[in-house]
Amino acid sequence: MVFETISSAVGISGHIPDLSGLGAYSEFTRKWISRGDRRGPNLADVCTLLLVSTQRRVVIAEDEALIRLDLKEMLEEDGYAVVGEAGDGEAAVKLALELKPDLVILDVKMPVLDGISAAEQIVSRRIAPCLILTAFSQRDLVERARDAGAMAYLVKPFTKSDLVPAIEMAVSRHEEIAALEREVGTLSERLETRKLVERAKGLLMAEHGWSEPQAFRWIQKASMDRRLSMRQVAQIVVGEAPGASEG
C-alpha cells in the first residue's frame, strides 16, 4: 500500500490511489498529488508520506495528565503516532469515531465513562482494537475487559518493553477476528474456526518460538499461498483432515 501510493504520487500511475487507509493524513496526500507539479516530487514530501503511512495511529485515554504524557512519550519514542488524547471515556469514544485510529488505549478508571464501557462502544462499532490499562490484575476485571471486546490489557506500572508487545497483540487479535469474519459466515462457525486457529497458533508458537502475531500471519500466508481457508490450514497444523470437524 505504501509503495503503491508513492508510485502513483510521483506519476508512475495516472490515477489517485485509495487513501482511506491513511486516515487523518489522506487530505495531505490528496493535496500533494493534485497540485500538478511537473518537476517531480519533493523528497521531503515522499519521506513524510512514507512515515505517516507506516505508523500506527493511536488514541490514548487516561484521566491523569502526567501518566498520559509519559504514555505518549513512550509511544512516540517507539514510532507510534499519537493522534488524539482524552481524559475520560466519553471523549475517547468521540475521538475514536472521528479519527478512526489503529488502536485505542484506555485506562480502566476514568470519569464520565469508564475505560471498559468505552472499549465496549468502540469495539461494537468496529472502530479499532482496544488495549486496557489497569492498576489491578483482578480476574473479574480481566473478564469484564475481555467481554467488552478489549484485545489485550496491561497492568500498571509498566515499561516500554511491556507496552509494545501488548499493542501488537491487541492489533493482531483485532486483525485476526476481522479476517475470520470475512472468511466465515455464521457466528457459530466463526467461534469454532477461531478455537481451531487458536490451537494451531499454540502449536506453531511452541514449535518455532514464534509470537502469537507471527503464528497468525503464517496461517494467513499459508492460506493465501495454498488457496485454502484459514480453517483448513489450522486443521492441517493440528493434525485434522480438512473438513473433518465441519458440518
Coordinates of N, CA and C in Angstrom, one line a residue:
M1 N 0.8 -1.2 0.0 CA 0.0 0.0 0.0 C 0.9 1.3 0.0
V2 N 1.9 1.3 0.8 CA 2.8 2.5 0.9 C 3.4 2.7 -0.4
F3 N 4.1 1.7 -1.0 CA 4.8 2.0 -2.2 C 3.9 2.2 -3.4
E4 N 2.7 1.6 -3.4 CA 1.7 1.8 -4.4 C 1.3 3.3 -4.4
T5 N 1.1 3.8 -3.2 CA 0.7 5.2 -3.0 C 1.7 6.1 -3.5
I6 N 3.0 5.9 -3.1 CA 4.1 6.7 -3.5 C 4.3 6.7 -5.0
S7 N 4.3 5.5 -5.6 CA 4.5 5.4 -7.1 C 3.4 6.1 -7.8
S8 N 2.2 6.1 -7.4 CA 1.1 6.8 -8.0 C 1.3 8.3 -7.9
A9 N 1.8 8.7 -6.7 CA 2.0 10.1 -6.4 C 3.1 10.7 -7.3
V10 N 4.1 10.0 -7.6 CA 5.2 10.5 -8.4 C 4.9 10.4 -9.9
G11 N 3.8 9.9 -10.3 CA 3.4 9.9 -11.7 C 3.6 8.6 -12.4
I12 N 4.0 7.5 -11.8 CA 4.1 6.2 -12.4 C 2.8 5.7 -12.9
S13 N 1.7 6.0 -12.1 CA 0.4 5.6 -12.4 C -0.4 6.9 -12.5
G14 N -1.4 6.9 -13.4 CA -2.2 8.1 -13.7 C -3.3 8.3 -12.8
H15 N -3.7 7.4 -11.9 CA -4.9 7.6 -11.1 C -4.5 7.8 -9.6
I16 N -5.4 8.5 -8.9 CA -5.2 8.8 -7.5 C -5.5 7.5 -6.7
P17 N -4.6 7.0 -5.9 CA -4.9 5.7 -5.2 C -5.9 5.8 -4.1
D18 N -6.4 4.7 -3.7 CA -7.3 4.7 -2.5 C -6.5 5.0 -1.3
L19 N -6.8 6.2 -0.6 CA -6.1 6.6 0.5 C -6.8 6.5 1.8
S20 N -7.9 5.7 1.8 CA -8.7 5.6 3.0 C -7.9 5.0 4.2
G21 N -7.0 4.2 3.9 CA -6.2 3.6 5.0 C -5.3 4.6 5.7
L22 N -5.1 5.7 5.1 CA -4.2 6.7 5.7 C -4.9 7.6 6.7
G23 N -6.2 7.4 6.9 CA -6.9 8.2 7.9 C -6.7 9.7 7.8
A24 N -6.2 10.3 8.9 CA -6.2 11.7 9.0 C -5.1 12.3 8.0
Y25 N -4.3 11.5 7.5 CA -3.2 12.0 6.6 C -3.6 12.0 5.1
S26 N -4.8 11.5 4.8 CA -5.2 11.4 3.4 C -5.3 12.7 2.7
E27 N -5.8 13.7 3.5 CA -6.0 15.1 2.9 C -4.7 15.7 2.4
F28 N -3.7 15.5 3.3 CA -2.3 15.9 2.9 C -1.9 15.3 1.6
T29 N -2.1 14.0 1.5 CA -1.7 13.3 0.3 C -2.4 13.7 -1.0
R30 N -3.7 13.9 -0.8 CA -4.6 14.3 -2.0 C -4.1 15.7 -2.5
K31 N -3.9 16.6 -1.6 CA -3.4 17.9 -2.0 C -2.1 17.9 -2.7
W32 N -1.2 17.0 -2.2 CA 0.1 16.9 -2.9 C 0.0 16.3 -4.3
I33 N -0.8 15.3 -4.4 CA -1.0 14.7 -5.7 C -1.7 15.6 -6.7
S34 N -2.6 16.4 -6.2 CA -3.4 17.2 -7.1 C -2.8 18.5 -7.5
R35 N -1.6 18.8 -6.9 CA -1.0 20.1 -7.2 C -0.4 20.2 -8.6
G36 N -0.2 19.1 -9.2 CA 0.2 19.1 -10.6 C 1.6 19.6 -10.8
D37 N 2.5 19.3 -9.9 CA 3.9 19.8 -10.0 C 4.6 18.8 -11.0
R38 N 4.9 19.3 -12.2 CA 5.6 18.5 -13.2 C 7.1 18.3 -13.0
R39 N 7.6 19.0 -12.0 CA 9.0 18.9 -11.7 C 9.3 17.6 -10.9
G40 N 8.3 16.9 -10.6 CA 8.5 15.7 -9.8 C 8.3 15.9 -8.3
P41 N 8.3 14.9 -7.5 CA 8.0 15.0 -6.1 C 9.2 15.6 -5.3
N42 N 8.8 16.3 -4.2 CA 9.7 16.8 -3.3 C 10.1 15.7 -2.4
L43 N 11.4 15.5 -2.1 CA 11.9 14.3 -1.4 C 11.3 14.3 0.0
A44 N 11.2 15.5 0.6 CA 10.7 15.6 2.0 C 9.2 15.1 2.0
D45 N 8.5 15.5 1.0 CA 7.1 15.0 0.9 C 7.0 13.5 0.8
V46 N 7.9 12.9 0.0 CA 7.9 11.4 -0.1 C 8.2 10.8 1.2
C47 N 9.2 11.3 1.9 CA 9.6 10.8 3.2 C 8.5 10.9 4.2
T48 N 7.8 12.1 4.2 CA 6.7 12.3 5.1 C 5.6 11.3 4.8
L49 N 5.3 11.1 3.6 CA 4.2 10.2 3.2 C 4.5 8.8 3.6
L50 N 5.8 8.4 3.4 CA 6.2 7.0 3.8 C 6.1 6.8 5.3
L51 N 6.5 7.9 6.1 CA 6.5 7.8 7.5 C 5.0 7.6 8.0
V52 N 4.1 8.6 7.6 CA 2.8 8.6 8.1 C 2.0 7.4 7.7
S53 N 2.4 6.8 6.5 CA 1.7 5.6 6.0 C 2.0 4.4 6.8
T54 N 3.1 4.3 7.4 CA 3.5 3.1 8.1 C 3.4 3.2 9.6
Q55 N 3.2 4.4 10.2 CA 3.0 4.5 11.6 C 1.6 4.0 12.0
R56 N 1.6 3.3 13.2 CA 0.3 3.0 13.8 C -0.3 4.3 14.5
R57 N -1.5 4.6 14.2 CA -2.1 5.8 14.7 C -2.9 5.4 16.0
V58 N -2.6 6.1 17.1 CA -3.1 5.7 18.4 C -3.9 6.8 19.1
V59 N -5.0 6.5 19.7 CA -5.7 7.5 20.6 C -5.5 6.9 22.0
I60 N -5.1 7.8 22.9 CA -4.9 7.4 24.3 C -5.9 8.1 25.2
A61 N -6.4 7.4 26.2 CA -7.4 8.0 27.1 C -7.0 7.6 28.6
E62 N -6.6 8.6 29.3 CA -6.1 8.5 30.7 C -6.4 9.8 31.4
D63 N -7.1 9.7 32.5 CA -7.5 10.9 33.2 C -6.4 11.6 34.0
E64 N -5.3 10.9 34.3 CA -4.2 11.5 34.9 C -3.2 12.1 33.9
A65 N -3.0 13.4 33.9 CA -2.3 14.1 32.8 C -0.8 13.6 32.7
L66 N -0.2 13.4 33.9 CA 1.2 13.0 33.9 C 1.4 11.6 33.3
I67 N 0.5 10.7 33.7 CA 0.6 9.3 33.1 C 0.3 9.4 31.6
R68 N -0.6 10.2 31.2 CA -0.9 10.3 29.8 C 0.3 10.9 29.0
L69 N 1.0 11.8 29.6 CA 2.2 12.4 29.0 C 3.3 11.3 28.8
D70 N 3.5 10.6 29.9 CA 4.5 9.5 29.9 C 4.2 8.5 28.8
L71 N 2.9 8.1 28.7 CA 2.4 7.1 27.8 C 2.7 7.6 26.3
K72 N 2.3 8.9 26.1 CA 2.5 9.5 24.8 C 4.0 9.5 24.4
E73 N 4.9 9.8 25.3 CA 6.3 9.8 25.1 C 6.8 8.4 24.7
M74 N 6.4 7.4 25.5 CA 6.7 6.0 25.2 C 6.3 5.6 23.8
L75 N 5.1 5.9 23.4 CA 4.6 5.6 22.1 C 5.4 6.2 21.0
E76 N 5.6 7.5 21.2 CA 6.3 8.3 20.1 C 7.7 7.9 20.0
E77 N 8.4 7.5 21.1 CA 9.7 7.0 21.0 C 9.8 5.7 20.2
D78 N 8.8 4.9 20.2 CA 8.8 3.7 19.5 C 8.1 3.8 18.1
G79 N 7.9 5.0 17.7 CA 7.4 5.1 16.3 C 5.9 5.2 16.1
Y80 N 5.1 5.2 17.2 CA 3.7 5.3 17.0 C 3.3 6.8 16.9
A81 N 2.2 7.0 16.2 CA 1.7 8.4 16.1 C 0.5 8.6 17.0
V82 N 0.6 9.4 18.0 CA -0.5 9.7 18.9 C -1.3 10.8 18.3
V83 N -2.5 10.4 17.8 CA -3.3 11.3 17.0 C -4.4 12.0 17.8
G84 N -4.6 11.5 19.1 CA -5.7 12.0 19.9 C -5.5 11.7 21.4
E85 N -5.9 12.6 22.3 CA -5.8 12.3 23.7 C -7.1 12.7 24.4
A86 N -7.5 11.9 25.4 CA -8.7 12.1 26.1 C -8.5 11.9 27.6
G87 N -9.3 12.6 28.4 CA -9.2 12.5 29.8 C -10.4 11.7 30.4
D88 N -11.3 11.3 29.6 CA -12.4 10.4 30.0 C -12.9 9.5 28.9
G89 N -13.7 8.5 29.3 CA -14.1 7.5 28.3 C -15.0 8.0 27.2
E90 N -15.9 9.0 27.6 CA -16.8 9.5 26.6 C -16.1 10.3 25.5
A91 N -15.1 11.1 25.9 CA -14.3 11.8 24.9 C -13.5 10.9 24.1
A92 N -13.0 9.7 24.7 CA -12.2 8.8 23.9 C -13.1 8.1 22.8
V93 N -14.3 7.8 23.1 CA -15.2 7.3 22.1 C -15.4 8.3 20.9
K94 N -15.6 9.5 21.3 CA -15.8 10.6 20.2 C -14.6 10.7 19.4
L95 N -13.4 10.7 20.0 CA -12.2 10.8 19.2 C -12.0 9.6 18.3
A96 N -12.3 8.4 18.8 CA -12.2 7.2 18.0 C -13.1 7.2 16.8
L97 N -14.3 7.7 17.0 CA -15.2 7.8 15.9 C -14.7 8.8 14.8
E98 N -14.2 9.9 15.3 CA -13.7 11.0 14.4 C -12.4 10.6 13.7
L99 N -11.5 10.0 14.4 CA -10.1 9.8 13.9 C -9.9 8.4 13.3
K100 N -10.7 7.4 13.6 CA -10.5 6.1 13.1 C -9.1 5.6 13.3
P101 N -8.6 5.5 14.5 CA -7.2 5.2 14.7 C -7.0 3.7 14.5
D102 N -5.7 3.2 14.6 CA -5.4 1.8 14.5 C -5.5 1.1 15.9
L103 N -5.5 1.9 16.9 CA -5.6 1.4 18.3 C -6.1 2.5 19.2
V104 N -6.9 2.1 20.3 CA -7.3 3.0 21.3 C -6.8 2.4 22.6
I105 N -6.0 3.2 23.4 CA -5.5 2.7 24.7 C -6.3 3.4 25.8
L106 N -6.9 2.6 26.7 CA -7.9 3.2 27.7 C -7.5 2.8 29.1
D107 N -7.5 3.8 30.0 CA -7.4 3.4 31.4 C -8.7 2.9 31.9
V108 N -8.7 2.0 32.8 CA -10.0 1.5 33.4 C -10.8 2.5 34.1
K109 N -10.1 3.2 35.0 CA -10.9 4.1 35.9 C -10.7 5.6 35.3
M110 N -11.8 6.0 34.7 CA -11.9 7.4 34.2 C -13.3 8.0 34.5
P111 N -13.4 9.3 34.6 CA -14.7 9.9 34.8 C -15.6 9.8 33.6
V112 N -16.8 10.2 33.8 CA -17.9 10.2 32.8 C -18.2 8.8 32.3
L113 N -17.3 8.1 31.7 CA -17.4 6.8 31.2 C -16.1 6.0 31.4
D114 N -16.2 4.9 32.1 CA -15.0 4.1 32.4 C -14.4 3.5 31.2
G115 N -13.2 3.0 31.3 CA -12.5 2.5 30.1 C -13.1 1.3 29.5
I116 N -13.6 0.4 30.4 CA -14.2 -0.8 29.8 C -15.5 -0.5 29.1
S117 N -16.3 0.4 29.6 CA -17.6 0.8 28.9 C -17.2 1.5 27.6
A118 N -16.2 2.3 27.6 CA -15.8 3.0 26.4 C -15.3 2.0 25.3
A119 N -14.5 1.0 25.8 CA -14.0 -0.1 24.9 C -15.1 -0.8 24.3
E120 N -16.2 -1.1 25.1 CA -17.3 -1.9 24.5 C -18.0 -1.1 23.4
Q121 N -18.1 0.2 23.5 CA -18.7 1.0 22.5 C -17.8 1.1 21.2
I122 N -16.5 1.2 21.5 CA -15.6 1.3 20.3 C -15.5 0.0 19.5
V123 N -15.4 -1.1 20.3 CA -15.3 -2.4 19.6 C -16.6 -2.8 18.9
S124 N -17.7 -2.5 19.6 CA -19.0 -2.9 19.0 C -19.3 -2.2 17.7
R125 N -18.7 -1.0 17.5 CA -18.9 -0.2 16.3 C -17.8 -0.5 15.3
R126 N -16.9 -1.5 15.6 CA -15.9 -1.9 14.7 C -14.9 -0.8 14.3
I127 N -14.6 0.1 15.3 CA -13.8 1.2 15.0 C -12.3 0.9 15.1
A128 N -11.9 0.3 16.2 CA -10.5 0.0 16.4 C -10.3 -1.0 17.6
P129 N -9.2 -1.7 17.6 CA -8.9 -2.6 18.8 C -8.6 -1.7 20.0
C130 N -8.9 -2.3 21.2 CA -8.6 -1.5 22.4 C -7.7 -2.3 23.3
L131 N -6.8 -1.5 23.9 CA -5.9 -2.0 24.9 C -6.3 -1.3 26.3
I132 N -6.5 -2.1 27.3 CA -6.9 -1.6 28.6 C -5.8 -1.5 29.5
L133 N -5.6 -0.4 30.2 CA -4.6 -0.2 31.3 C -5.3 -0.3 32.6
T134 N -4.7 -1.0 33.5 CA -5.3 -1.2 34.9 C -4.3 -1.3 35.9
A135 N -4.6 -0.8 37.1 CA -3.7 -0.9 38.2 C -3.9 -2.2 39.0
F136 N -4.8 -3.0 38.5 CA -5.2 -4.3 39.2 C -5.2 -5.4 38.2
S137 N -4.8 -6.6 38.6 CA -4.9 -7.7 37.7 C -6.0 -8.7 38.2
Q138 N -7.1 -8.1 38.7 CA -8.2 -8.9 39.3 C -8.8 -9.7 38.2
R139 N -9.2 -11.0 38.5 CA -9.8 -11.8 37.5 C -11.1 -11.3 36.9
D140 N -12.0 -10.7 37.8 CA -13.3 -10.2 37.3 C -13.1 -9.0 36.4
L141 N -12.0 -8.2 36.7 CA -11.8 -7.0 35.8 C -11.3 -7.5 34.5
V142 N -10.4 -8.5 34.5 CA -9.9 -9.0 33.2 C -11.0 -9.6 32.4
E143 N -11.9 -10.3 33.0 CA -13.1 -10.9 32.3 C -14.0 -9.9 31.8
R144 N -14.2 -8.8 32.6 CA -15.0 -7.7 32.1 C -14.4 -7.0 30.8
A145 N -13.1 -6.8 30.9 CA -12.4 -6.3 29.7 C -12.6 -7.2 28.5
R146 N -12.4 -8.5 28.7 CA -12.5 -9.4 27.6 C -13.9 -9.4 27.0
D147 N -14.9 -9.4 27.9 CA -16.3 -9.5 27.5 C -16.7 -8.2 26.7
A148 N -16.0 -7.1 27.1 CA -16.2 -5.8 26.4 C -15.6 -5.8 25.0
G149 N -14.7 -6.8 24.7 CA -14.1 -6.8 23.4 C -12.7 -6.3 23.4
A150 N -12.1 -5.9 24.6 CA -10.7 -5.5 24.6 C -9.8 -6.6 24.2
M151 N -8.9 -6.3 23.3 CA -8.0 -7.3 22.8 C -6.8 -7.6 23.6
A152 N -6.5 -6.8 24.6 CA -5.3 -7.0 25.5 C -5.4 -6.1 26.7
Y153 N -4.7 -6.4 27.7 CA -4.7 -5.5 28.9 C -3.3 -5.4 29.5
L154 N -3.0 -4.4 30.2 CA -1.7 -4.1 30.7 C -1.8 -3.6 32.1
V155 N -1.1 -4.2 33.1 CA -1.1 -3.8 34.5 C -0.1 -2.7 34.7
K156 N -0.5 -1.6 35.3 CA 0.4 -0.5 35.7 C 1.0 -0.8 37.1
P157 N 2.3 -0.4 37.3 CA 3.1 0.4 36.3 C 3.7 -0.6 35.3
F158 N 4.0 -0.1 34.1 CA 4.6 -0.9 33.0 C 5.7 -0.1 32.4
T159 N 6.5 -0.8 31.6 CA 7.6 -0.2 30.9 C 7.3 -0.3 29.4
K160 N 8.2 0.4 28.6 CA 8.0 0.3 27.2 C 8.1 -1.1 26.6
S161 N 9.0 -1.9 27.3 CA 9.1 -3.3 26.8 C 7.9 -4.1 27.1
D162 N 7.0 -3.7 28.0 CA 5.7 -4.3 28.2 C 4.7 -3.8 27.3
L163 N 4.8 -2.5 27.0 CA 3.7 -1.8 26.2 C 3.7 -2.2 24.8
V164 N 4.8 -2.3 24.1 CA 4.8 -2.6 22.7 C 4.3 -3.9 22.3
P165 N 4.7 -5.0 23.0 CA 4.1 -6.3 22.7 C 2.6 -6.4 23.0
A166 N 2.1 -5.6 24.0 CA 0.7 -5.6 24.3 C -0.1 -4.9 23.2
I167 N 0.5 -3.8 22.6 CA -0.1 -3.1 21.5 C -0.2 -4.1 20.3
E168 N 0.9 -4.7 19.9 CA 0.9 -5.5 18.8 C 0.0 -6.7 18.9
M169 N -0.1 -7.2 20.2 CA -1.0 -8.3 20.4 C -2.5 -7.9 20.2
A170 N -2.8 -6.7 20.7 CA -4.2 -6.2 20.5 C -4.5 -6.0 19.0
V171 N -3.6 -5.4 18.3 CA -3.8 -5.1 16.9 C -3.9 -6.5 16.1
S172 N -3.0 -7.4 16.4 CA -3.0 -8.7 15.8 C -4.3 -9.4 16.0
R173 N -4.8 -9.4 17.3 CA -6.1 -10.2 17.6 C -7.2 -9.5 16.8
H174 N -7.2 -8.2 16.8 CA -8.3 -7.5 16.1 C -8.3 -7.9 14.6
E175 N -7.1 -7.9 14.0 CA -7.0 -8.2 12.6 C -7.4 -9.7 12.3
E176 N -7.1 -10.5 13.3 CA -7.5 -12.0 13.2 C -9.0 -12.1 13.2
I177 N -9.6 -11.4 14.1 CA -11.1 -11.5 14.2 C -11.7 -11.0 12.9
A178 N -11.2 -9.9 12.4 CA -11.7 -9.3 11.2 C -11.5 -10.2 10.0
A179 N -10.4 -10.9 9.9 CA -10.1 -11.8 8.8 C -11.1 -13.0 8.9
L180 N -11.3 -13.5 10.1 CA -12.2 -14.7 10.3 C -13.7 -14.3 9.9
E181 N -14.0 -13.0 10.3 CA -15.4 -12.6 9.9 C -15.6 -12.5 8.4
R182 N -14.5 -12.1 7.7 CA -14.6 -12.0 6.3 C -14.7 -13.4 5.6
E183 N -14.1 -14.4 6.3 CA -14.0 -15.7 5.7 C -15.1 -16.6 6.1
V184 N -15.6 -16.5 7.3 CA -16.6 -17.4 7.8 C -18.0 -16.7 8.0
G185 N -19.1 -17.3 7.6 CA -20.4 -16.7 7.6 C -21.0 -16.5 9.0
T186 N -21.4 -17.6 9.6 CA -22.2 -17.5 10.8 C -21.3 -17.4 12.1
L187 N -22.0 -16.9 13.1 CA -21.3 -16.6 14.4 C -20.8 -18.0 14.9
S188 N -21.6 -19.0 14.9 CA -21.2 -20.3 15.5 C -20.0 -20.9 14.7
E189 N -20.0 -20.7 13.4 CA -18.8 -21.2 12.6 C -17.6 -20.4 12.9
R190 N -17.7 -19.0 13.1 CA -16.6 -18.2 13.4 C -16.0 -18.6 14.8
L191 N -16.8 -18.9 15.7 CA -16.3 -19.3 17.1 C -15.6 -20.7 16.9
E192 N -16.1 -21.6 16.2 CA -15.4 -22.9 16.0 C -14.1 -22.7 15.3
T193 N -14.1 -21.9 14.2 CA -12.9 -21.6 13.5 C -11.9 -20.9 14.3
R194 N -12.3 -20.0 15.1 CA -11.4 -19.3 16.0 C -10.7 -20.2 17.0
K195 N -11.5 -21.1 17.6 CA -10.9 -22.1 18.5 C -9.9 -22.9 17.8
L196 N -10.2 -23.3 16.6 CA -9.2 -24.2 15.8 C -7.9 -23.4 15.5
V197 N -8.1 -22.1 15.1 CA -7.0 -21.3 14.8 C -6.1 -21.1 16.1
E198 N -6.8 -20.9 17.2 CA -6.1 -20.7 18.5 C -5.2 -21.9 18.8
R199 N -5.7 -23.1 18.6 CA -5.0 -24.4 18.8 C -3.8 -24.4 17.8
A200 N -4.0 -24.1 16.6 CA -2.9 -24.1 15.6 C -1.8 -23.1 15.9
K201 N -2.3 -21.9 16.4 CA -1.3 -20.9 16.8 C -0.4 -21.4 17.9
G202 N -1.1 -22.0 18.9 CA -0.3 -22.5 20.1 C 0.7 -23.5 19.7
L203 N 0.4 -24.4 18.7 CA 1.3 -25.4 18.3 C 2.5 -24.8 17.5
L204 N 2.2 -23.8 16.7 CA 3.2 -23.1 15.9 C 4.2 -22.3 16.8
M205 N 3.6 -21.7 17.8 CA 4.4 -20.9 18.8 C 5.3 -21.8 19.5
A206 N 4.8 -23.0 20.0 CA 5.6 -23.9 20.7 C 6.8 -24.5 19.9
E207 N 6.4 -24.8 18.6 CA 7.4 -25.5 17.7 C 8.5 -24.5 17.2
H208 N 8.1 -23.3 16.9 CA 9.0 -22.4 16.2 C 9.5 -21.2 17.1
G209 N 8.9 -21.1 18.3 CA 9.3 -20.0 19.2 C 8.7 -18.7 18.7
W210 N 7.6 -18.7 17.9 CA 7.0 -17.5 17.4 C 6.2 -16.8 18.4
S211 N 5.9 -15.5 18.1 CA 4.9 -14.8 18.9 C 3.5 -15.1 18.4
E212 N 2.5 -14.7 19.1 CA 1.1 -15.0 18.6 C 0.9 -14.3 17.2
P213 N 1.2 -13.0 17.1 CA 1.0 -12.4 15.8 C 1.8 -13.1 14.6
Q214 N 3.0 -13.6 14.9 CA 3.8 -14.3 13.9 C 3.1 -15.6 13.5
A215 N 2.6 -16.3 14.4 CA 1.9 -17.5 14.2 C 0.6 -17.3 13.3
F216 N -0.1 -16.3 13.6 CA -1.3 -16.0 12.8 C -1.0 -15.5 11.4
R217 N 0.1 -14.7 11.3 CA 0.5 -14.3 10.0 C 0.9 -15.5 9.1
W218 N 1.6 -16.5 9.7 CA 1.9 -17.7 9.0 C 0.7 -18.4 8.5
I219 N -0.3 -18.5 9.3 CA -1.6 -19.2 8.9 C -2.2 -18.4 7.8
Q220 N -2.2 -17.1 7.9 CA -2.8 -16.2 6.8 C -2.1 -16.5 5.5
K221 N -0.7 -16.4 5.6 CA 0.1 -16.6 4.4 C -0.1 -17.9 3.8
A222 N -0.1 -19.0 4.6 CA -0.3 -20.3 4.1 C -1.6 -20.5 3.5
S223 N -2.6 -19.8 4.0 CA -4.0 -19.8 3.5 C -4.0 -19.2 2.1
M224 N -3.3 -18.1 1.9 CA -3.3 -17.4 0.6 C -2.5 -18.2 -0.4
D225 N -1.3 -18.7 0.0 CA -0.4 -19.4 -0.9 C -0.9 -20.7 -1.4
R226 N -1.7 -21.4 -0.5 CA -2.2 -22.7 -0.9 C -3.7 -22.7 -1.3
R227 N -4.2 -21.5 -1.3 CA -5.6 -21.3 -1.7 C -6.6 -22.1 -0.8
L228 N -6.3 -22.1 0.4 CA -7.1 -22.8 1.4 C -7.7 -21.8 2.4
S229 N -8.8 -22.2 3.1 CA -9.3 -21.3 4.1 C -8.4 -21.4 5.3
M230 N -8.4 -20.4 6.2 CA -7.6 -20.4 7.4 C -8.0 -21.6 8.3
R231 N -9.3 -22.0 8.2 CA -9.8 -23.1 9.0 C -9.1 -24.4 8.5
Q232 N -9.0 -24.5 7.2 CA -8.3 -25.7 6.6 C -6.8 -25.8 7.0
V233 N -6.2 -24.6 6.9 CA -4.8 -24.6 7.3 C -4.6 -25.0 8.8
A234 N -5.5 -24.4 9.6 CA -5.4 -24.8 11.0 C -5.6 -26.2 11.3
Q235 N -6.6 -26.8 10.5 CA -6.8 -28.3 10.7 C -5.6 -29.1 10.3
I236 N -4.9 -28.7 9.3 CA -3.7 -29.4 8.9 C -2.6 -29.3 10.0
V237 N -2.5 -28.1 10.6 CA -1.5 -27.9 11.6 C -1.8 -28.7 12.8
V238 N -3.0 -28.8 13.2 CA -3.4 -29.6 14.4 C -3.5 -31.1 14.2
G239 N -3.4 -31.5 12.9 CA -3.5 -32.9 12.5 C -4.8 -33.4 12.2
E240 N -5.8 -32.5 11.9 CA -7.1 -33.0 11.5 C -7.1 -33.0 10.0
A241 N -7.9 -33.8 9.4 CA -8.2 -33.8 7.9 C -9.0 -32.6 7.7
P242 N -8.7 -31.7 6.7 CA -9.5 -30.6 6.4 C -10.9 -31.0 6.1
G243 N -11.9 -30.3 6.8 CA -13.3 -30.6 6.7 C -13.8 -31.6 7.7
A244 N -12.9 -32.2 8.5 CA -13.3 -33.3 9.4 C -14.3 -32.8 10.5
S245 N -14.1 -31.5 10.9 CA -14.9 -31.0 12.0 C -16.0 -30.2 11.5
E246 N -16.2 -30.0 10.2 CA -17.3 -29.2 9.7 C -18.6 -30.0 9.5
G247 N -19.7 -29.3 9.5 CA -21.0 -29.9 9.4 C -21.4 -30.6 10.6

